Coordinates of C-alpha atoms and ligand atoms in Angstrom, one line a residue:
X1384 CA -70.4 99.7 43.4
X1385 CA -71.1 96.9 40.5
X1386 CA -69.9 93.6 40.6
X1387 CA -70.6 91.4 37.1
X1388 CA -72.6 88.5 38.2
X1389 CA -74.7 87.6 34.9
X1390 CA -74.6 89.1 31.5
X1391 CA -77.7 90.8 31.9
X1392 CA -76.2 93.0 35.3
X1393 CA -74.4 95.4 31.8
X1394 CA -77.3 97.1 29.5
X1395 CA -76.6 96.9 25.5
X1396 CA -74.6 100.2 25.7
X1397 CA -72.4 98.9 28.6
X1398 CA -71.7 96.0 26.0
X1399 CA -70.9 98.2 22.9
X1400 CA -68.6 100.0 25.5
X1401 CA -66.6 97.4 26.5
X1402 CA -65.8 95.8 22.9
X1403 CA -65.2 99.3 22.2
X1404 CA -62.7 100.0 25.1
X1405 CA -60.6 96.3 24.6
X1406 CA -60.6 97.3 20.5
X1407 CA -58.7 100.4 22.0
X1408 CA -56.8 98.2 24.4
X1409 CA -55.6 96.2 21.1
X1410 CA -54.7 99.1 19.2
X1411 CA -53.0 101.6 22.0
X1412 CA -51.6 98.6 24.6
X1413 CA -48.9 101.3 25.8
X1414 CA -52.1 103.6 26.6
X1415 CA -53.1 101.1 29.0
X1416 CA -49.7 100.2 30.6
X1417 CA -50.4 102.4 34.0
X1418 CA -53.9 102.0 34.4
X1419 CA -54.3 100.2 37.0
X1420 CA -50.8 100.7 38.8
X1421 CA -51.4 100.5 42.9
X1422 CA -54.3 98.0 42.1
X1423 CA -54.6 94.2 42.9
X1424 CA -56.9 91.6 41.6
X1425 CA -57.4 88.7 43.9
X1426 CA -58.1 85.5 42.2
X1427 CA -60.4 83.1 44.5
X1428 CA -60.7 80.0 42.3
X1429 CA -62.5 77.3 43.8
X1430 CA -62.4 75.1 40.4
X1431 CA -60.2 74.6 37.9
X1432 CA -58.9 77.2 35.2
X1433 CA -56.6 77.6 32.7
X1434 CA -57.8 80.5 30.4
X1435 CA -60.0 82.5 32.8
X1436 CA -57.6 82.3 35.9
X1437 CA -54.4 83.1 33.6
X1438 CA -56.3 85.8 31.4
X1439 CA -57.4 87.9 34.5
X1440 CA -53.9 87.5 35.7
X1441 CA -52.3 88.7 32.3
X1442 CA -54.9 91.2 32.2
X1443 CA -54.5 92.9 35.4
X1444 CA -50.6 92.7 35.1
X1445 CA -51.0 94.3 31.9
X1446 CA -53.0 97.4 33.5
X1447 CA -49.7 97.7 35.3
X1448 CA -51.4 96.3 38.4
X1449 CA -51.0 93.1 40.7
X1450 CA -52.4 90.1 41.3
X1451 CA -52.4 87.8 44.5
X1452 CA -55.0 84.7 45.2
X1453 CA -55.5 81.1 44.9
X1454 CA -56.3 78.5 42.7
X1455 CA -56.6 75.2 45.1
X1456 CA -59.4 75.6 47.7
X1457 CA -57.3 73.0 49.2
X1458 CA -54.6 75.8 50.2
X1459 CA -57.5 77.9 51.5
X1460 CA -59.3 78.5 54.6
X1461 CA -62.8 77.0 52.6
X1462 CA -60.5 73.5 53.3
X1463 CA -61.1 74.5 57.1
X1464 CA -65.3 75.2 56.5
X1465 CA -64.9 79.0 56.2
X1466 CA -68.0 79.8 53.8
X1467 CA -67.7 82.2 51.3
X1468 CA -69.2 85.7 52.1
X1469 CA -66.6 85.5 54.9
X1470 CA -63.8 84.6 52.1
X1471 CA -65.0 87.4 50.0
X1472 CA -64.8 89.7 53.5
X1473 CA -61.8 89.0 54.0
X1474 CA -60.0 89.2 51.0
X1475 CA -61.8 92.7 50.4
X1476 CA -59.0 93.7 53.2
X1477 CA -56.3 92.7 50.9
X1478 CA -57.5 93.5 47.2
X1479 CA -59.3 95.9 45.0
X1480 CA -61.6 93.6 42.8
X1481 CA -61.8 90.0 42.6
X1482 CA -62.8 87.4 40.4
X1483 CA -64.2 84.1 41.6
X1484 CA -65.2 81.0 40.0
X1485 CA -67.2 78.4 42.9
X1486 CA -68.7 75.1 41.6
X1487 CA -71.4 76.2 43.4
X1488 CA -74.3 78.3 41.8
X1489 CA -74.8 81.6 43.4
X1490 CA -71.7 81.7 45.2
X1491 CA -70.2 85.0 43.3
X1492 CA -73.2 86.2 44.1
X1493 CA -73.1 85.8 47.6
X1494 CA -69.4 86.5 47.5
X1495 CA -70.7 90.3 46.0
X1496 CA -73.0 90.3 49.0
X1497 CA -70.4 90.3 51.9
X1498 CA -67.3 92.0 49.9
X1499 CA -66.6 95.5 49.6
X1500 CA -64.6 95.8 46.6
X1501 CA -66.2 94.4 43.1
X1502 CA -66.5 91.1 42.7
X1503 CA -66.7 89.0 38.9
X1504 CA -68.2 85.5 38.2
X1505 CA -65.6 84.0 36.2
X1506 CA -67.8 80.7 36.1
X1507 CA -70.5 79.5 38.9
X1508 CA -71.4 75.7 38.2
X1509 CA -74.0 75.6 35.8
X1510 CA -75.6 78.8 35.5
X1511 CA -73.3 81.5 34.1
X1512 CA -69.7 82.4 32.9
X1513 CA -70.1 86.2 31.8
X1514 CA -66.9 87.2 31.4
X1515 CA -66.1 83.8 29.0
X1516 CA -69.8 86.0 27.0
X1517 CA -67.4 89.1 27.0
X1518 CA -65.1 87.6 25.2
X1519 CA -67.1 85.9 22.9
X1520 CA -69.1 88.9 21.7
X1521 CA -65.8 90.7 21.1
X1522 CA -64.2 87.5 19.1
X1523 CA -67.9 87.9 17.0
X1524 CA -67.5 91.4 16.4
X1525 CA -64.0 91.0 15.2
X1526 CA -64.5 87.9 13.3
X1527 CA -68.0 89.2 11.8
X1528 CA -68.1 92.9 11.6
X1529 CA -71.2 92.8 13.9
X1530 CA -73.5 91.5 16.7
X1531 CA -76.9 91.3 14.9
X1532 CA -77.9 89.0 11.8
X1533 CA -75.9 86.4 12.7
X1534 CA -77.3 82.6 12.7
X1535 CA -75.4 80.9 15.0
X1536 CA -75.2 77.2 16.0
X1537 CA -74.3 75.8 19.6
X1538 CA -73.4 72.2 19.6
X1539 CA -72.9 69.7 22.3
X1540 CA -73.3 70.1 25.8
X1541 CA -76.5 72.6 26.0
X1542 CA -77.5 71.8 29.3
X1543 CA -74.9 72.3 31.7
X1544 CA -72.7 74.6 29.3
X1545 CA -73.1 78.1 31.4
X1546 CA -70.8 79.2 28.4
X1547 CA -73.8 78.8 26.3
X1548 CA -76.8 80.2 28.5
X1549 CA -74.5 83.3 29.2
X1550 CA -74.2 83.9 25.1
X1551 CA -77.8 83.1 24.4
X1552 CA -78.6 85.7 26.8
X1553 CA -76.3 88.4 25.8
X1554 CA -77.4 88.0 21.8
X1555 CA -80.7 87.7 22.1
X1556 CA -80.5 91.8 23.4
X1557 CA -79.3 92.2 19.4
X1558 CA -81.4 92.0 16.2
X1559 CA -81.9 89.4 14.0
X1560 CA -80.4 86.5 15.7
X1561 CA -81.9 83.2 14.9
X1562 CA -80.3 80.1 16.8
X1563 CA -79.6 76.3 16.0
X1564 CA -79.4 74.3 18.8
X1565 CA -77.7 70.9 18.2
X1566 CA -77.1 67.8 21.4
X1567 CA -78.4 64.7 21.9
X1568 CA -81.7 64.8 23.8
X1569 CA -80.4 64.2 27.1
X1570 CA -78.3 67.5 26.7
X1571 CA -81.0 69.9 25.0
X1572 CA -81.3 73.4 26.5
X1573 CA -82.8 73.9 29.9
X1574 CA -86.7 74.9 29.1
X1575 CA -85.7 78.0 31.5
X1576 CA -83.6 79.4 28.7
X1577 CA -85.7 78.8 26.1
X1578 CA -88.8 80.0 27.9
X1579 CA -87.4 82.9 29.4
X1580 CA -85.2 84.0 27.2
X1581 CA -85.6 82.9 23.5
X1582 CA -89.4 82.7 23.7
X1583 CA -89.4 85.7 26.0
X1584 CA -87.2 87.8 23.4
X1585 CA -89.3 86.4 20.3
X1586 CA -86.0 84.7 18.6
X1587 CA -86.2 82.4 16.4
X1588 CA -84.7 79.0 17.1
X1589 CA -84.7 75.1 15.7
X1590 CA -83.3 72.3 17.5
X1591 CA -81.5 69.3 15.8
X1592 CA -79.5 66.1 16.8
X1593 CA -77.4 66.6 13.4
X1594 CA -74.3 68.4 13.0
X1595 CA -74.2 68.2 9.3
X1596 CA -77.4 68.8 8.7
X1597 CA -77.5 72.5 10.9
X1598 CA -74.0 73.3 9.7
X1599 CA -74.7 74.7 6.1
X1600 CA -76.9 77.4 7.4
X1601 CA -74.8 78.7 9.9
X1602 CA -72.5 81.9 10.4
X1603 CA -70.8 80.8 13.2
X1604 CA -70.8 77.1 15.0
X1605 CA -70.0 77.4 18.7
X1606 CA -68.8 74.1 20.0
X1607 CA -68.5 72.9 23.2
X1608 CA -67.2 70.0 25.6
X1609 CA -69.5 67.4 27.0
X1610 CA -68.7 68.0 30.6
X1611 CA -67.6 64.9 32.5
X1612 CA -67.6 66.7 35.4
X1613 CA -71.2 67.8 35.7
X1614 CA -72.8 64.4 35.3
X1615 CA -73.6 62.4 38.2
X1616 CA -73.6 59.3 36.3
X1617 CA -70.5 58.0 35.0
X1618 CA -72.1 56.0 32.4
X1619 CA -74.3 58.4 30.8
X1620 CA -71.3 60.5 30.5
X1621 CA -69.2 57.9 28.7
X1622 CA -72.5 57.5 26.1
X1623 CA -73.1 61.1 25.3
X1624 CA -68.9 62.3 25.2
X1625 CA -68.5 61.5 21.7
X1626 CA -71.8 62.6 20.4
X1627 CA -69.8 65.7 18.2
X1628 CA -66.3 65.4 16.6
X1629 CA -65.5 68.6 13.9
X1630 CA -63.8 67.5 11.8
X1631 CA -62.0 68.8 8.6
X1632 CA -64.6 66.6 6.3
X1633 CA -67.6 68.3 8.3
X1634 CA -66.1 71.3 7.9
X1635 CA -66.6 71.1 4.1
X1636 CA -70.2 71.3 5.1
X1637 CA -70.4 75.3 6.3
X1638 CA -70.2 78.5 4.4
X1639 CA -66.7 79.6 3.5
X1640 CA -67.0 81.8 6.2
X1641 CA -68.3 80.5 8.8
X1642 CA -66.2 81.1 12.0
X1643 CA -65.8 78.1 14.6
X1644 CA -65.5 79.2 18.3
X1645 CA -65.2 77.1 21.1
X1646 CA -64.4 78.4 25.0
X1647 CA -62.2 75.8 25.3
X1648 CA -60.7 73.6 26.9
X1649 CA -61.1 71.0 24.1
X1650 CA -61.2 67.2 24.7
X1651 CA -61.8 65.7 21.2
X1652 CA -65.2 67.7 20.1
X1653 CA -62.9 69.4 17.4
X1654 CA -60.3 67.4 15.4
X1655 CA -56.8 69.3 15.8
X1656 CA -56.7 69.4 12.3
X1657 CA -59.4 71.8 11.8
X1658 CA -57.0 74.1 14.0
X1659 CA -55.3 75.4 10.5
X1660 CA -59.0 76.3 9.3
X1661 CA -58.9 80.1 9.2
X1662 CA -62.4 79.9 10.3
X1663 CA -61.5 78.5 13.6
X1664 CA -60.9 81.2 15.7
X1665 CA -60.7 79.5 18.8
X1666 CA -57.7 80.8 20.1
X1667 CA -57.9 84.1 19.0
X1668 CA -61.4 84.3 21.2
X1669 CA -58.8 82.6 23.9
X1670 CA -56.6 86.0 23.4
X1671 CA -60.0 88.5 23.0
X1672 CA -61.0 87.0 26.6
X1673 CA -58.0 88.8 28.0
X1674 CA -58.8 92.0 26.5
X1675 CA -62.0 91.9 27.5
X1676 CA -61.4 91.2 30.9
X1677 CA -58.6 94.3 30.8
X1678 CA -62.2 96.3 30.1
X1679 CA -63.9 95.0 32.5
X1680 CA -61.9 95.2 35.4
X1681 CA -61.3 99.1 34.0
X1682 CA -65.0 99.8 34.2
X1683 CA -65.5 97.6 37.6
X1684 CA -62.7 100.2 39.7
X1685 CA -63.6 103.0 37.9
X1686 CA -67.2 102.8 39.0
X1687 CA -66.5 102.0 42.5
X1688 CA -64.4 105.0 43.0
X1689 CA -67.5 107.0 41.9
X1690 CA -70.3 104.3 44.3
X1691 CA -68.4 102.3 46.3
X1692 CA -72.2 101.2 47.6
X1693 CA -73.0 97.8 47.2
X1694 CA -76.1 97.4 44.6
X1695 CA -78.9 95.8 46.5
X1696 CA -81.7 93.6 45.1
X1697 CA -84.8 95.1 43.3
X1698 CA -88.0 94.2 43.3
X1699 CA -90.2 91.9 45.7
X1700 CA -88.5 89.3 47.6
X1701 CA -89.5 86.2 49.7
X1702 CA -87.3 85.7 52.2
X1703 CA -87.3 82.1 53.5
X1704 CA -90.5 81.6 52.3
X1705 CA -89.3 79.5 49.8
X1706 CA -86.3 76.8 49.8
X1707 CA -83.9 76.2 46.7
X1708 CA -84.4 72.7 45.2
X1709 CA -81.8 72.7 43.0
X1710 CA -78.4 70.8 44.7
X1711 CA -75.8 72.6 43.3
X1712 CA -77.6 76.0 44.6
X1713 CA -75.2 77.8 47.0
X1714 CA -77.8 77.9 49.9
X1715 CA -77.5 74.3 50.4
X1716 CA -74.5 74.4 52.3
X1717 CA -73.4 78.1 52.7
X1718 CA -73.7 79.2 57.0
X1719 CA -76.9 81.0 58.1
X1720 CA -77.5 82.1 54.7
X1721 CA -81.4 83.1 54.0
X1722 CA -83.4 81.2 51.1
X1723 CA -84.5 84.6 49.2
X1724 CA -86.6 84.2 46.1
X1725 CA -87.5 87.2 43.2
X1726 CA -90.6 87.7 42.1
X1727 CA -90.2 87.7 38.5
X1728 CA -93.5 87.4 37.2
X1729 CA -96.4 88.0 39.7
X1730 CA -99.2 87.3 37.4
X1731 CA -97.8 83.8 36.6
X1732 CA -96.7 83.5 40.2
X1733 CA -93.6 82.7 39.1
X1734 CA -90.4 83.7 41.6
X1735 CA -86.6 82.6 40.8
X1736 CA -83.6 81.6 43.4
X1737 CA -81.8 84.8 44.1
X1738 CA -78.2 82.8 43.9
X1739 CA -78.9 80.3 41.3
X1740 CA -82.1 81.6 39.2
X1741 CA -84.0 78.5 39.8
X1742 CA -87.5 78.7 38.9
X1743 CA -90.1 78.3 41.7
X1744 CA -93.9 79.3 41.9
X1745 CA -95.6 81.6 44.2
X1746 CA -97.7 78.7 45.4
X1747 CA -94.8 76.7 47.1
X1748 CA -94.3 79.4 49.6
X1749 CA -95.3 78.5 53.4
X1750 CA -97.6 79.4 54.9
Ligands
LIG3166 N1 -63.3 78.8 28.9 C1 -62.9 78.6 30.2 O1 -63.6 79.0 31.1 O2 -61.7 78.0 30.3 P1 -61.0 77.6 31.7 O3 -61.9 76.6 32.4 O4 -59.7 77.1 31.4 O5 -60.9 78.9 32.5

């Protein structure tokens, strides 16, 4: 049985099969109609959600199936302390798949751990929002004709923006990408995606404070929000959230195709006016997420019909050998829940958090 937890879980073909299968889904929608009749998605949202929530809903509904869940923890028993590999446990009783986004990091993880249906990440704090990457690969293949030779611009909130670590990750598995990362310096790219995945992968990548001065080269300019929610300081927040406004005069800046995609939801990063652009395709990457996730939950049933094992770690683990530093990790408050570290690179004695990825070394192990 799969579950998507992070891009990487699906191999380049797996992509190039999905965009292929929600292309289909956009042509032949009648084809699809009955697909998943008998079926429900549960929807265990833990944060809020207007796109990701709704799409899965519209998507499943559209495979002729049904949906039940929840999108206030308040209303469920996590208000009461229940942790979430019992959640997951349980609602494996009632549905078929589910999709689950946690402010905690690792928690769909742990949520695939316990469950025995698939279960999807539809957004885990800081670390990764896959099926937001699904739909922005197929929104670049429709807008661009392709997946490779692209130069492609992310700009604002690199740091926290999971919607932006999950897309660096998925296109740096296609050729000739070269990357243009633009934020102020206090929201640059974590050093763990640029050393394990754009140094790792040999891709080519500048970073700049200026809009206007990256936006001429570009093919596509992915904007993003400046969280409020994931600073813990107030004020640094209320410094950085204007750092990037679009607007229509910028826009005379980029190619005259350039496409602008955001994953939403906006604040005031782009000017509504640019909205008319026909390179802003925003919305219509809003509409690909639902086709996408039609794919997805497709593939996700009809593989656990043919393993309905749950996939198990690989390689060498440390099991509470080492303990998770970062806050926001899902071992520092789920019940009884082991502190299990990969080794990722023995020689550099480098091992990551199993939930969250954090980076640790070998050497901070106990003895
Ligand atoms: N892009 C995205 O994840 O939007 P929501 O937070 O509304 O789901």
């Amino acid at each position: 049985m799969r579950s998507l937890i992070d891009i990487p879980d699906f191999s380049v073909a797996e992509l190039d099969e999905l965009i292929a299968c929600a292309n289909d889904i956009i042509r032949n929608p009648d084809a699809y109609r009955d697909a998943c009749r008998g079926k429900k998605l549960a929807t265990m949202f833990f944060e809020p959600s207007t796109r990701t929530r709704l799409s899965f809903e519209a998507a499943m509904l559209e495979l002729g199936g049904s949906v039940i869940g929840f999108s206030d923890p308040e209303t469920s028993s996590a208000a009461k302390g229940e942790s979430v590999a019992d959640t997951a446990r349980v609602v494996s009783c009632y549905a078929d798949i589910i999709a689950m986004r946690h402010p905690r990091e690792g928690a769909p993880y742990v949520a695939s751990q316990s469950a025995t249906i698939p279960v999807i990440n539809a957004g885990d704090g800081g670390h990764a929002h896959p099926t937001q990457t699904l739909g922005d690969l197929l929104t670049i293949h429709r807008e661009k004709g392709r997946l490779d030779h692209l130069t492609v611009g992310f700009c604002g909130d690199l740091k926290y923006g999971r919607t932006v670590h999950s897309l660096i990750a998925a296109l740096s598995r296609y050729e000739g990408i070269k990357i243009v990362l633009i934020s102020p310096e206090e929201l640059k790219l974590p050093d763990y995606v640029k050393l394990d995945v754009l140094e790792k992968c040999s891709m080519p990548y500048t970073e700049t404070a200026s809009l206007e001065e990256a936006m001429p080269g570009l093919d596509i300019l992915y904007m993003t929000r400046i969280q409020r929610e994931r600073f813990t300081d107030p004020e640094e927040y209320e410094r950085l959230k204007d750092s990037y406004i679009l607007t229509q005069k910028k826009m005379e800046l980029a190619k005259a195709d350039m496409s602008v995609m955001h994953p939403l939801p906006r604040v005031n990063e782009i000017s509504v006016k640019v909205d008319s652009d026909p390179r802003a395709c925003y919305f219509r990457q809003a509409k690909n997420g639902k086709f996408m996730r039609m794919a997805l939950i497709l593939k996700l049933l009809e593989e656990a019909k043919i393993n309905p094992e749950r996939e198990k770690p690989e390689g060498e683990l440390l099991v509470n050998e080492i303990q998770c530093r970062n806050p926001r990790c899902i071992s520092a408050c789920e019940q009884e829940l082991d502190h299990v570290f990969k080794v990722t690179d023995q020689a550099g004695g480098v091992c990551r958090c199993l939930y969250c990825e954090s980076k640790e070394m070998i050497q901070e192990r106990k003895n």
